CSV table of C-alpha atoms in Angstrom, one decimal:
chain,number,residue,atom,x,y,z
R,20,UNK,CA,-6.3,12.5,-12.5
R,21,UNK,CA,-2.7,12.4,-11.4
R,22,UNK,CA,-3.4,8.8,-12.7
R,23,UNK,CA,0.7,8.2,-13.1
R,24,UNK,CA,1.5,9.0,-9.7
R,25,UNK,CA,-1.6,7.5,-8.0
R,26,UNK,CA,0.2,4.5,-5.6
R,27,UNK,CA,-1.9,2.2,-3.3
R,28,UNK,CA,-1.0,3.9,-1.2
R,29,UNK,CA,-0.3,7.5,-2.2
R,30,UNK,CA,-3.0,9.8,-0.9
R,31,UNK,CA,-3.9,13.6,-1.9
R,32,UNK,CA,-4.9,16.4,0.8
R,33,UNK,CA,-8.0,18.5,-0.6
R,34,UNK,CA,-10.5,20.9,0.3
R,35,UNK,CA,-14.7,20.6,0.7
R,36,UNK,CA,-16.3,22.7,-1.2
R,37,UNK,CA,-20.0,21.2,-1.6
R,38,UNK,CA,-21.7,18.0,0.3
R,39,UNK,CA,-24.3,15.6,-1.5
R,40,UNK,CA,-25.3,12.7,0.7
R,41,UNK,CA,-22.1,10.7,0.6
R,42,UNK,CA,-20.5,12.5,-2.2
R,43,UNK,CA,-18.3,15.8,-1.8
R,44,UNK,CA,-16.6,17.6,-4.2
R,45,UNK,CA,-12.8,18.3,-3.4
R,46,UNK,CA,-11.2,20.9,-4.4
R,47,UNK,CA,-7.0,19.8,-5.0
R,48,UNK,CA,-5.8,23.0,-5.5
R,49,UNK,CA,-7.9,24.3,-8.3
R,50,UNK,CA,-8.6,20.9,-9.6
R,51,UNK,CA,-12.3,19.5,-8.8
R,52,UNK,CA,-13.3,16.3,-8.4
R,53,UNK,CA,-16.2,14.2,-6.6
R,54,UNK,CA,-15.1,11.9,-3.4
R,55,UNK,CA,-16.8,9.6,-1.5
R,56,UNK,CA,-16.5,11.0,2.2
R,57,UNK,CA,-18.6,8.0,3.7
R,58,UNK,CA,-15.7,6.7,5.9
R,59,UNK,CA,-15.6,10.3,7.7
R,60,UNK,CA,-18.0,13.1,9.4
R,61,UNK,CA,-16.9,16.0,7.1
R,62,UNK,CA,-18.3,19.6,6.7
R,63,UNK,CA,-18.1,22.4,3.8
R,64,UNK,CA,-14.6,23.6,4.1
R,65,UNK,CA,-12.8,20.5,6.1
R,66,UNK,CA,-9.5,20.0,4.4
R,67,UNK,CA,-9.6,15.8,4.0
R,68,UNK,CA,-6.7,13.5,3.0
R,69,UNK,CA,-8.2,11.3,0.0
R,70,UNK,CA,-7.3,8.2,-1.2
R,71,UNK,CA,-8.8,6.3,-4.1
R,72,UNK,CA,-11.8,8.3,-4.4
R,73,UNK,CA,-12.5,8.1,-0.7
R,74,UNK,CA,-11.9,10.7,2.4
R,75,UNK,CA,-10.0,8.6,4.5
R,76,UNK,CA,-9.5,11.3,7.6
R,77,UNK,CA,-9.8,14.6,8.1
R,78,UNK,CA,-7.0,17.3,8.5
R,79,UNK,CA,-6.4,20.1,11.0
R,80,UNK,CA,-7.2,23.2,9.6
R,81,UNK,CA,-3.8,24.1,11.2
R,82,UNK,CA,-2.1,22.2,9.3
R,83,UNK,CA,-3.5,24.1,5.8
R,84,UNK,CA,-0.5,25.5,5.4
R,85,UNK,CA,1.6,22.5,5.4
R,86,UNK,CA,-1.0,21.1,3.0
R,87,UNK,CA,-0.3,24.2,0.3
R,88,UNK,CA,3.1,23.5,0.8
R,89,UNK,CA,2.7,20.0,0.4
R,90,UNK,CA,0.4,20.2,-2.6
R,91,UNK,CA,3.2,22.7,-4.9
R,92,UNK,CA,6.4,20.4,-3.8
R,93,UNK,CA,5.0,17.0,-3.8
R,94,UNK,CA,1.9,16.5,-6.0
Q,24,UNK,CA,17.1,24.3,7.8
Q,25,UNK,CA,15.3,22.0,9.6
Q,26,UNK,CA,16.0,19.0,7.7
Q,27,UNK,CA,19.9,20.1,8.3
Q,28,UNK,CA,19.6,19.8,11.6
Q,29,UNK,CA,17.6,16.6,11.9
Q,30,UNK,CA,20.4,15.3,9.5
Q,31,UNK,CA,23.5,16.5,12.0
Q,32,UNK,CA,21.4,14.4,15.3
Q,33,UNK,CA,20.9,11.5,13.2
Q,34,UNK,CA,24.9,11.7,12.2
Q,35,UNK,CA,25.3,12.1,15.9
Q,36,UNK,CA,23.3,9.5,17.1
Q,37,UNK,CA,24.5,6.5,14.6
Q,38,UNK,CA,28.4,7.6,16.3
Q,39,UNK,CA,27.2,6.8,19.5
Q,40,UNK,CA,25.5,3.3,18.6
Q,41,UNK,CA,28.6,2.7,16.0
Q,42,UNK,CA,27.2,-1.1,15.1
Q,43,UNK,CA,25.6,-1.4,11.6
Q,44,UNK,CA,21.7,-0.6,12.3
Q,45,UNK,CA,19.2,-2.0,10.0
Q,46,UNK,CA,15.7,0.1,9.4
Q,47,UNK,CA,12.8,-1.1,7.2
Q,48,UNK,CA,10.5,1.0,5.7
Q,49,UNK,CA,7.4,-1.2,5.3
Q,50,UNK,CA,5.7,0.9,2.6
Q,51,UNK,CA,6.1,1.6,-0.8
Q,52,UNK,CA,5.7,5.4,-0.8
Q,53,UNK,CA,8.2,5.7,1.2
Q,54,UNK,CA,10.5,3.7,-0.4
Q,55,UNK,CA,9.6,6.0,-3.5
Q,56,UNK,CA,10.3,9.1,-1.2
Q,57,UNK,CA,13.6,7.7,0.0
Q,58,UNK,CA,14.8,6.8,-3.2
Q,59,UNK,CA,13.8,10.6,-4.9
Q,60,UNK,CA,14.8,12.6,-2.5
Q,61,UNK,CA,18.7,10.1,-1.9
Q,62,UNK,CA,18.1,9.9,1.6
Q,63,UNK,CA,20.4,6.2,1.7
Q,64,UNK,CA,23.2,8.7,0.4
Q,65,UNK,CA,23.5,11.6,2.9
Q,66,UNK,CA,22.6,8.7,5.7
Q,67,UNK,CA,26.0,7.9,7.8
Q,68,UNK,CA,27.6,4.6,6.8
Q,69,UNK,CA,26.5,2.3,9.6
Q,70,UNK,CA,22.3,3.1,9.0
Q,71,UNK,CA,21.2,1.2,6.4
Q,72,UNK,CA,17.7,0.9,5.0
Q,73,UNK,CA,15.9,-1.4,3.4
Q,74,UNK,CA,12.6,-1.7,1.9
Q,75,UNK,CA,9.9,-4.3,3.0
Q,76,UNK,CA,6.6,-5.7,1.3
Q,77,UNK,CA,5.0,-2.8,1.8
Q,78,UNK,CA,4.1,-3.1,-1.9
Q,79,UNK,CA,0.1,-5.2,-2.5
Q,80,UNK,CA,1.2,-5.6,-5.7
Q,81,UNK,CA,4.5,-6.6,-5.0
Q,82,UNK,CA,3.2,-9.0,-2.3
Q,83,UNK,CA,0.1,-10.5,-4.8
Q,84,UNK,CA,0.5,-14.1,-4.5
Q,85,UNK,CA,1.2,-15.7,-8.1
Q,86,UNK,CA,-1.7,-18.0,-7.8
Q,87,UNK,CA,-4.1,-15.1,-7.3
Q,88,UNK,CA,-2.8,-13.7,-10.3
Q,89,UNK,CA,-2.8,-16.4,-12.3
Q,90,UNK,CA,-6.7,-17.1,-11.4
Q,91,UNK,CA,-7.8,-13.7,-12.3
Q,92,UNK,CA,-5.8,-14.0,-15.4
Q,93,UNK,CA,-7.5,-16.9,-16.2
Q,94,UNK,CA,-11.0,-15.6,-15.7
Q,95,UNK,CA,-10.3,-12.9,-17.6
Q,96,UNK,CA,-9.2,-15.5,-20.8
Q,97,UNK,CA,-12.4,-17.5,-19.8
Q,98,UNK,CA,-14.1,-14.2,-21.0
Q,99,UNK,CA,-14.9,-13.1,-17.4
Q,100,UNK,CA,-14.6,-9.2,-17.9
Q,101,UNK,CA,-12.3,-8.1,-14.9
Q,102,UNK,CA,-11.9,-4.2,-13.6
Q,103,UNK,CA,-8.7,-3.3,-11.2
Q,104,UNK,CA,-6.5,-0.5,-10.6
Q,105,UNK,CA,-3.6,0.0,-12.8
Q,106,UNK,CA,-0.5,-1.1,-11.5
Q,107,UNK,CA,-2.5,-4.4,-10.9
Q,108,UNK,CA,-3.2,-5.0,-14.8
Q,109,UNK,CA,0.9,-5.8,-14.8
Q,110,UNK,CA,1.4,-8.2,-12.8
Q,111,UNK,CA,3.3,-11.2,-14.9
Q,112,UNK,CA,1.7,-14.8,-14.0
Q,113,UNK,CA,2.0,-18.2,-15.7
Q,114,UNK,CA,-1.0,-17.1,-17.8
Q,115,UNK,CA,0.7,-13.8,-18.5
Q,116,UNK,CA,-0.5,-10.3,-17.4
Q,117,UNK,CA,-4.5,-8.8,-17.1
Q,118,UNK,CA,-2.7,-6.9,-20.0
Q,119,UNK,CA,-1.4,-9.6,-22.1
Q,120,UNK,CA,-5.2,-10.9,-21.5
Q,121,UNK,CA,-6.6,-7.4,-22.6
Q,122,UNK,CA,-4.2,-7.8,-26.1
Q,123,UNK,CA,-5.9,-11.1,-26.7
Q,124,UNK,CA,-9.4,-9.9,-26.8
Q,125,UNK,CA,-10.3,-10.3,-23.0
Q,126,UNK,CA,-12.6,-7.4,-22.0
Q,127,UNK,CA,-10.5,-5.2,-19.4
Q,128,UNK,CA,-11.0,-2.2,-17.4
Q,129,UNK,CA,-8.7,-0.3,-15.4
Q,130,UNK,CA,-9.7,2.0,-13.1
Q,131,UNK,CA,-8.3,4.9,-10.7
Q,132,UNK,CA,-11.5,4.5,-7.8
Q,133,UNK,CA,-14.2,1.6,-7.0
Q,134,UNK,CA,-17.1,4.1,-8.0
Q,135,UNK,CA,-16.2,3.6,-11.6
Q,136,UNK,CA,-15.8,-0.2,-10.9
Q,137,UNK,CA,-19.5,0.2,-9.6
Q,138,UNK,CA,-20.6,2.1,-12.8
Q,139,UNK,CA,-19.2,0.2,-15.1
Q,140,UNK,CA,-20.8,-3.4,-13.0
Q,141,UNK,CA,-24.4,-2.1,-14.0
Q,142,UNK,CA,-24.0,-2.1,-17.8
Q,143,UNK,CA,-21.9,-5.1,-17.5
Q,144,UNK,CA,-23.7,-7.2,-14.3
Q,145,UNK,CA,-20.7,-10.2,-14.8
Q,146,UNK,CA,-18.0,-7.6,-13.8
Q,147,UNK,CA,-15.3,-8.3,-11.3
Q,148,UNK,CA,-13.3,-6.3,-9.7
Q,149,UNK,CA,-10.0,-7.5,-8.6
Q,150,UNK,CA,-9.6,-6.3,-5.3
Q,151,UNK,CA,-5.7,-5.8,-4.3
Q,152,UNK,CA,-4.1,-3.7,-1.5
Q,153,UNK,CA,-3.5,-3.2,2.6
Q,154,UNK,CA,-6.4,-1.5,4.8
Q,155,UNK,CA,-5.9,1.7,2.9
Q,156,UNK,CA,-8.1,-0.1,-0.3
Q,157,UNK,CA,-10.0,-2.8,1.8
Q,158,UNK,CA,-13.0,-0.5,3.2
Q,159,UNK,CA,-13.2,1.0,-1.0
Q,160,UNK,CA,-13.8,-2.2,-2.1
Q,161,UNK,CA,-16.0,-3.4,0.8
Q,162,UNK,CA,-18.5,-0.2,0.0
Q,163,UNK,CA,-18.5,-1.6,-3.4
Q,164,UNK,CA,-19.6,-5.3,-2.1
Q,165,UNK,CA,-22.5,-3.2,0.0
Q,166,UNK,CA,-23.3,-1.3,-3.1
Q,167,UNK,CA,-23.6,-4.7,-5.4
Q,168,UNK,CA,-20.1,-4.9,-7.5
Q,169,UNK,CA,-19.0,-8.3,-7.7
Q,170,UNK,CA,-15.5,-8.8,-6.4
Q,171,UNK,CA,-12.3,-11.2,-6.0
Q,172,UNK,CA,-10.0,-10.8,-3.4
Q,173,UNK,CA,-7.1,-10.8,-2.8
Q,174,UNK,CA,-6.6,-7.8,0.1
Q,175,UNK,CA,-4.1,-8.2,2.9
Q,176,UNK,CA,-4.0,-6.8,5.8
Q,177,UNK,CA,-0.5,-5.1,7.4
Q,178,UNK,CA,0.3,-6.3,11.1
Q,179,UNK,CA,0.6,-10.2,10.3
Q,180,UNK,CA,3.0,-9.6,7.8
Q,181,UNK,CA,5.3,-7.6,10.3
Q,182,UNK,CA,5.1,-10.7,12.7
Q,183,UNK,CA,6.1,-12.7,10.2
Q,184,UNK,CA,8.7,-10.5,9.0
Q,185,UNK,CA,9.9,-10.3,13.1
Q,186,UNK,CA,9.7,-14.1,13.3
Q,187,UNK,CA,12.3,-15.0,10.5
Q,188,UNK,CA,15.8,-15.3,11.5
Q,189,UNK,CA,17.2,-14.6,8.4
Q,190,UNK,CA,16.0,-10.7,8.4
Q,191,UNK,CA,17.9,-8.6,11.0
Q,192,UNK,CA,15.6,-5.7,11.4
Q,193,UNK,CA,16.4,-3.1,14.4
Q,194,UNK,CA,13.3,-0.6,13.5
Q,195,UNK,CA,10.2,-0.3,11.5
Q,196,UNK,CA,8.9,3.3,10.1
Q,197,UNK,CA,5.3,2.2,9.9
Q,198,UNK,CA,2.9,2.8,7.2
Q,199,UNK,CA,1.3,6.1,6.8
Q,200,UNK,CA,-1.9,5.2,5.2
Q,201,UNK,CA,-2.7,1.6,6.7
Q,202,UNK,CA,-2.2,3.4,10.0
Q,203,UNK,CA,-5.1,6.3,9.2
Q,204,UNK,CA,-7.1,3.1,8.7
Q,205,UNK,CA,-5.4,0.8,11.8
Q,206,UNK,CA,-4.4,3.4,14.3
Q,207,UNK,CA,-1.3,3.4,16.1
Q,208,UNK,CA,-1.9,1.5,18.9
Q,209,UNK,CA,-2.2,-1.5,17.4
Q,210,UNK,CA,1.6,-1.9,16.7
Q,211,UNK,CA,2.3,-1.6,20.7
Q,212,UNK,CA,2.2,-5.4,20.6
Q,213,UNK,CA,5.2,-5.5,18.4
Q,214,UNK,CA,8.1,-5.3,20.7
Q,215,UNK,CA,10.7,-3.1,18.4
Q,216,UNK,CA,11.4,0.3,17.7
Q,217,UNK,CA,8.8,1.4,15.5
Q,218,UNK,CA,7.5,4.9,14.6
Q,219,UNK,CA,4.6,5.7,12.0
Q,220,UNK,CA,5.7,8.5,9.7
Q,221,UNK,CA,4.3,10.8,6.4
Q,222,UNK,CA,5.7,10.9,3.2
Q,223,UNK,CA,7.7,14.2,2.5
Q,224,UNK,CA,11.5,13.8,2.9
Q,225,UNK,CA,11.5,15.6,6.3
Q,226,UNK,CA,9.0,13.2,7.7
Q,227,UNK,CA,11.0,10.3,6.5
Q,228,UNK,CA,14.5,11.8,7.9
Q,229,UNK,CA,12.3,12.7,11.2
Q,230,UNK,CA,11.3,9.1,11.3
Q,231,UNK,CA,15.3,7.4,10.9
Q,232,UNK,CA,16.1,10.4,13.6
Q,233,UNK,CA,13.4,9.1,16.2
Q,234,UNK,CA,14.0,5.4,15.9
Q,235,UNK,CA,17.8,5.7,16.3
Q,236,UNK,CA,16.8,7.9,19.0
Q,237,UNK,CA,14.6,5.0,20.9
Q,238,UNK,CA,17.8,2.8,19.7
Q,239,UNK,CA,20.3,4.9,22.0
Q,240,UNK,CA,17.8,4.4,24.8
Q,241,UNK,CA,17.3,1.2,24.1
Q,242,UNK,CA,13.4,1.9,24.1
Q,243,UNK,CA,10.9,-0.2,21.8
Q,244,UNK,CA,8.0,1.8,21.5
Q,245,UNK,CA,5.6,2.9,19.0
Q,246,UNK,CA,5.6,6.7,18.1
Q,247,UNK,CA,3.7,8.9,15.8
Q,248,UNK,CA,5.9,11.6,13.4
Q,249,UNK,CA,2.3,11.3,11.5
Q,250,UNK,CA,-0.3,12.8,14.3
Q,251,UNK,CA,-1.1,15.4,11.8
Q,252,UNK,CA,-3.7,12.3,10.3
Q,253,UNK,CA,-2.9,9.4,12.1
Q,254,UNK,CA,-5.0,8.9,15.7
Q,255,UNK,CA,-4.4,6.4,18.2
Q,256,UNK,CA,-7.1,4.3,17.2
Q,257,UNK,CA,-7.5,4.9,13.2
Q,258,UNK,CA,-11.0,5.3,11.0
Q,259,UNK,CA,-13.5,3.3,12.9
Q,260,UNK,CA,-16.0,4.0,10.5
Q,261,UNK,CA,-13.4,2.5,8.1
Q,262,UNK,CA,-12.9,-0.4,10.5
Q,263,UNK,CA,-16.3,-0.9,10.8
Q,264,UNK,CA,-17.0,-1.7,7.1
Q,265,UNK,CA,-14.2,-4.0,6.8
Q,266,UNK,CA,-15.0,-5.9,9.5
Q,267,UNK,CA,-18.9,-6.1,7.9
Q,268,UNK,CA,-17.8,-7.3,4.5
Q,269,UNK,CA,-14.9,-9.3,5.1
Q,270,UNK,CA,-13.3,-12.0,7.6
Q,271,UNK,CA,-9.6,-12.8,8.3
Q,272,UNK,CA,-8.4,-16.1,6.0
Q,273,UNK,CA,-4.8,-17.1,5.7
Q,274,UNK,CA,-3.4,-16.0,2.8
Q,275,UNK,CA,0.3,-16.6,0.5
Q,276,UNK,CA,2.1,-13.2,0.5
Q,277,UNK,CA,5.1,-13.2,-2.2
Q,278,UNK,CA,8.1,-13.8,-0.5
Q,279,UNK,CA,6.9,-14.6,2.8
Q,280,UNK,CA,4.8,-17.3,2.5
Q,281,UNK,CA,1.3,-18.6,3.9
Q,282,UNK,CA,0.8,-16.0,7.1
Q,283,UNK,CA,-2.5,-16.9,9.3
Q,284,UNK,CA,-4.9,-14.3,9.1
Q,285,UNK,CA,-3.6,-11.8,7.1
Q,286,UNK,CA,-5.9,-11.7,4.1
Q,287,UNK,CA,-9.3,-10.5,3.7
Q,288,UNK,CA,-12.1,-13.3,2.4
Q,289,UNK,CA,-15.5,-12.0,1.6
Q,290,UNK,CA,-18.1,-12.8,4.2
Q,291,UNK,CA,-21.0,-15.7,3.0
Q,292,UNK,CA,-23.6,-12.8,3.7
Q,293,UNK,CA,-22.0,-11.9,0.1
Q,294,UNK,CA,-21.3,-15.0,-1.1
Q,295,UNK,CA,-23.5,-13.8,-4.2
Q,296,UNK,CA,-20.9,-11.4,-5.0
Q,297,UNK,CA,-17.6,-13.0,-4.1
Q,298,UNK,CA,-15.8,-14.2,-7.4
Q,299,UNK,CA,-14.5,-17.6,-5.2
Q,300,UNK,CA,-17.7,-18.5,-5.2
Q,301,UNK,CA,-19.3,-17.4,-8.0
Q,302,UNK,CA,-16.6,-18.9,-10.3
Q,303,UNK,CA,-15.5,-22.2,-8.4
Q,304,UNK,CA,-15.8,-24.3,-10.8
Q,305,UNK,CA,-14.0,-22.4,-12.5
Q,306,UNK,CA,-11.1,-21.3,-10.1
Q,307,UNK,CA,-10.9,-24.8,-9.6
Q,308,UNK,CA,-9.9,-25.8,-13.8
Q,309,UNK,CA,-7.9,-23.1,-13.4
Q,310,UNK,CA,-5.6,-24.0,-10.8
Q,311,UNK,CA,-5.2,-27.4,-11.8
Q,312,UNK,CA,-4.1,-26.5,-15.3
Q,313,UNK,CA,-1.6,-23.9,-14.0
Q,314,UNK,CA,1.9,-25.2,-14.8
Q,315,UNK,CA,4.3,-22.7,-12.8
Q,316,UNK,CA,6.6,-21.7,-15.1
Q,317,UNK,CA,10.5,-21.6,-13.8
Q,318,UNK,CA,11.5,-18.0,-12.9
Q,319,UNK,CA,15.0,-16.1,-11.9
Q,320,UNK,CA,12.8,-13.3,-10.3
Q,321,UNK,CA,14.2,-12.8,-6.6
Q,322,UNK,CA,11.2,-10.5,-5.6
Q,323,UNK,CA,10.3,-12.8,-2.5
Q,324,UNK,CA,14.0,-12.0,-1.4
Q,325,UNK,CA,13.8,-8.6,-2.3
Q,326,UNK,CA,10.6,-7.6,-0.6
Q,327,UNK,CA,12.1,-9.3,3.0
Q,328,UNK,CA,15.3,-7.3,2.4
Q,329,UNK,CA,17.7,-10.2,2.2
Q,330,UNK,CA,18.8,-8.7,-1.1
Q,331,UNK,CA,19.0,-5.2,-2.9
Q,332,UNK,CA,17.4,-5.1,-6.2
Q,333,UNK,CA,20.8,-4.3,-7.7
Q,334,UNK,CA,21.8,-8.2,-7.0
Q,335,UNK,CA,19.2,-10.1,-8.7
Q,336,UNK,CA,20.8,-11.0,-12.1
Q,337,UNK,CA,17.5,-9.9,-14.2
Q,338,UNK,CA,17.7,-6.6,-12.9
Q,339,UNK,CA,18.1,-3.8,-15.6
Q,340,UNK,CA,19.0,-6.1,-18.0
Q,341,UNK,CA,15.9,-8.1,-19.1
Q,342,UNK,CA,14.0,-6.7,-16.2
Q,343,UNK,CA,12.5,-3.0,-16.9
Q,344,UNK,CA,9.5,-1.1,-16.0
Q,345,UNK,CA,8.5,-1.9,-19.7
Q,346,UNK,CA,9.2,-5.2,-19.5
Q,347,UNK,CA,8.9,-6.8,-16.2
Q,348,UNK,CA,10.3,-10.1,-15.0
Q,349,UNK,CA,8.4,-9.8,-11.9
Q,350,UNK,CA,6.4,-7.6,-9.3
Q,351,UNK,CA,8.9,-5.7,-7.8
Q,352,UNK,CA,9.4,-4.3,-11.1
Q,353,UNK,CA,5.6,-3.5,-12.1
Q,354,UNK,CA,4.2,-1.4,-9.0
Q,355,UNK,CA,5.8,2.6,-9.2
Q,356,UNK,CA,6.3,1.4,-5.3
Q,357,UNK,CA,8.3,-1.6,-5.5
Q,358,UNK,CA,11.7,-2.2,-4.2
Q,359,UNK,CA,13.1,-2.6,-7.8
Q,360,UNK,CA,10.7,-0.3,-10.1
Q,361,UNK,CA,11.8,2.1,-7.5
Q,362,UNK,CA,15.4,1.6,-7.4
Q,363,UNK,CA,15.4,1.6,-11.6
Q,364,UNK,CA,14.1,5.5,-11.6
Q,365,UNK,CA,16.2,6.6,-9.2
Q,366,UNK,CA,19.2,4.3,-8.5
C-alpha cells in the first residue's frame, strides 16, 4: 500500500471505522487497512494520522476537511 | 491565494533583513516537498535552504550497515523496511545479500516483521529511523521479534549540528513527525529560531515566512505551524514505550560523527531479543574483518549542508537512484535522491 511513497517519515491521515483490542481498521479514503492504534485513545470515527502501521495521534474532526483535501492533492 | 500572499511577506521580510539567511529543514519529507513543489525557486535571492540529516537512512552509520550485511551473509535471515535494504556498505547492500542467496524480507510495518518472526524464530529486524519508528519497533521487542538497532533519536543531532562552526544555520523548520512523538517543547532549549511545520507546500512556505518573521524581531523561539497534530508535549503513550524498551547510547551518525546520547540501545530486560547480544560473537568477526573500502561519496557533507548535492563529483554521473554511490542517493528523502527527481 502506497509502498513507493511510504518515507520514514511520511505519514497518512485516515478514518476509524471498526475497533478490535489494539487493532482498528482505517479507512484512507476508500482504501482499508488494519492499524495498530496502541500509541493513542481512539474511538469509531476519529480521523488518526498513521504512520508505519501505527496511529501516531489523533486529528481534529475540524480539520476533516483539510484531510480530504490533503488526501486528493498529496497522497 | 493564500500561498500568494504568504509568498509576497516572505519577499518583504528577506528586504528588510537584506544579509544572506540560511534555513535548514531537518527532515526529509520536507526536503521532498520543497524540492516538488520548487519552493528554492520562487524564494527571494538572499533565503537560502538547505537540507539536514533529517534522513535515518541517510544518517545510518556505515558500520551498522556493514554488521547487518554481514549477518545477513552469515545466513542470519534479516527483515527491514525498504529504503533500508539499499544502503551500500563494504559488504554491499541487504540487497546485494538477498541476490547471493541470503534470506531477506522487506517490509512496509513491524506487524509483518512480527508474523513473519514466528515461522522463522532467528529473524531480525533491522530497526532504522528517528522517534517516529522507535515506539513500532519497541512494541515488537514487547511482542517477542528479535531486533538490531540502530534508531536515533532527533534533538542531539541538532546540538551537534548548532555546535559546529562550519554550518551557519539562522533557523530550523522542525520535524513534523518526530515532534507528534517529542512535542514541541522540547526544542525551547535550543536557543534559535525554530518552528515545527507539516508537509503540504503551504505549511512549508508558512514555516520560511514565520522564521524570517522571528528573524526581523530578532526572536529565538519555538513555534508550532503544525498544532493541527503536534501538542506541546507529544505522544506520551509513545514516549512511554520507548523509554521501556530502550536506553540512550552514543551512537556514529553519517556525517556528524559520534553524538552522546542520541541512539537507542535495547534495554538488558531484552537482552534475549537484542541482535548485539544475541550475535556478539559474531558482530565481533564481523567488524574486525571489515576493510573500509575508499569512497568519493560526500553524503556526510551533504547531510550538514556544507555542500549541495549538485557539487559532489559522483553525482548523476555514476551516482543514480539505481545505482547508488551512497545514502543520500538511496532514501526517496535524501538530500541527493531528492535533488535527482526534481533538480
Amino acid at each position: 500500500m502506497f509502498a513507493d511513497k511510504i518515507g520514514m517519515c511520511l505519514a497518512i491521515p485516515g478514518k476509524i471505522i471498526k475497533i478490535k483490542n489494539q487493532l482498528a481498521i482505517v479507512d484512507f479514503q476508500g482504501m482499508k487497512k488494519e492499524i495498530n492504534i496502541s500509541l493513542i485513545s481512539a474511538k469509531i470515527g476519529d480521523y488518526v494520522m498513521v504512520h508505519a502501521g501505527f496511529a501516531i495521534e489523533k486529528m481534529d474532526k475540524d480539520n476533516a476537511k483539510e484531510i480530504k483535501a490533503y488526501l486528493k492533492n498529496e497522497v | 491565494m493564500k500561498y500568494k500572499k504568504i509568498l509576497k511577506n516572505i519577499q518583504e521580510k528577506a528586504k528588510i533583513i537584506r544579509r544572506p539567511i540560511r534555513l535548514m529543514e531537518l527532515c526529509g519529507t520536507h526536503s521532498e516537498t520543497i524540492a516538488k513543489y520548487g519552493i528554492k525557486n520562487i524564494l527571494p535571492k538572499n533565503i537560502k535552504m538547505i537540507s539536514g540529516p533529517g534522513c535515518p537512512v541517510c544518517v545510518a552509520d556505515q558500520s551498522d550497515v556493514d554488521i547487518i550485511t554481514g549477518l545477513a551473509l552469515s545466513g542470519i535471515p534479516i527483515a527491514c523496511y525498504g529504503d533500508s535494504a539499499n544502503i551500500p556498505g563494504n559488504l554491499g547492500s541487504l540487497e546485494n545479500a538477498r541476490q547471493q542467496g541470503a534470506e531477506i524480507y522487506i517490509v512496509y510495518d513491524i506487524s509483518e516483521a512480527l508474523k513473519i518472526s514466528k515461522k522463522n524464530p532467528d529473524l531480525i529486524f533491522w530497526g532504522i529511523g528517528f522517534e517516529t519508528t522507535a515506539p513500532m519497533t519497541a512494541w515488537g521487542i514487547q511482542n517477542g521479534l528479535k531486533v538490531f538497532s540502530s534508531h536515533k533519536i532527533f534533538p542531539p543531532a541538532m546540538r551537534a549540528l548548532l555546535r559546529n562552526n562550519k554550518i551557519k544555520i539562522d533557523g530550523f523548520i522542525n520535524p513534523g513527525h518526530v515532534s507528534v512523538i517529542i512535542g514541541a517543547e522540547i526544542y525551547k532549549k535550543f536557543k534559535i529560531p525554530q518552528v515545527v511545520a507539516g508537509f503540504s507546500a503551504t505549511d512549508v512556505i508558512k514555516a520560511i515566512d514565520m522564521l524570517l518573521d522571528q528573524i526581523t524581531k530578532k526572536e529565538k523561539k519555538v513555534e508550532n505551524e503544525y498544532a493541527r497534530l503536534v501538542q506541546k508535549e507529544g505522544n506520551k503513550k509513545a514516549q512511554k514505550l520507548i523509554s521501556k524498551v530502550f536506553e540512550a547510547k552514543n551512537a556514529r551518525w553519517r556525517g556528524l560523527g559520534e553524538i552522546k546520547n542520541s541512539g537507542l540501545k535495547i534495554k538488558k530486560k531484552y537482552k534475549n531479543q537484542d541482535a548485539e547480544f544475541i550475535h556478539r560473537e559474531l558482530i565481533a568477526k564481523i567488524k574486525k574483518n571489515i576493510k573500509n573500502k575508499p569512497s568519493v561519496c560526500h553524503c556526510g557533507e551533504v547531510l550538514q549542508g556544507i555542500i549541495e548535492p549538485k557539487n559532489c563529483p559522483l553525482f548523476r554521473k555514476v551516482c543514480t537512484p539505481d545505482n547508488p554511490q551512497g545514502a543520500c542517493m538511496v532514501s526517496r528523502e535524501g538530500s541527493c535522491n531528492v535533488e535527482y527527481r526534481y533538480g
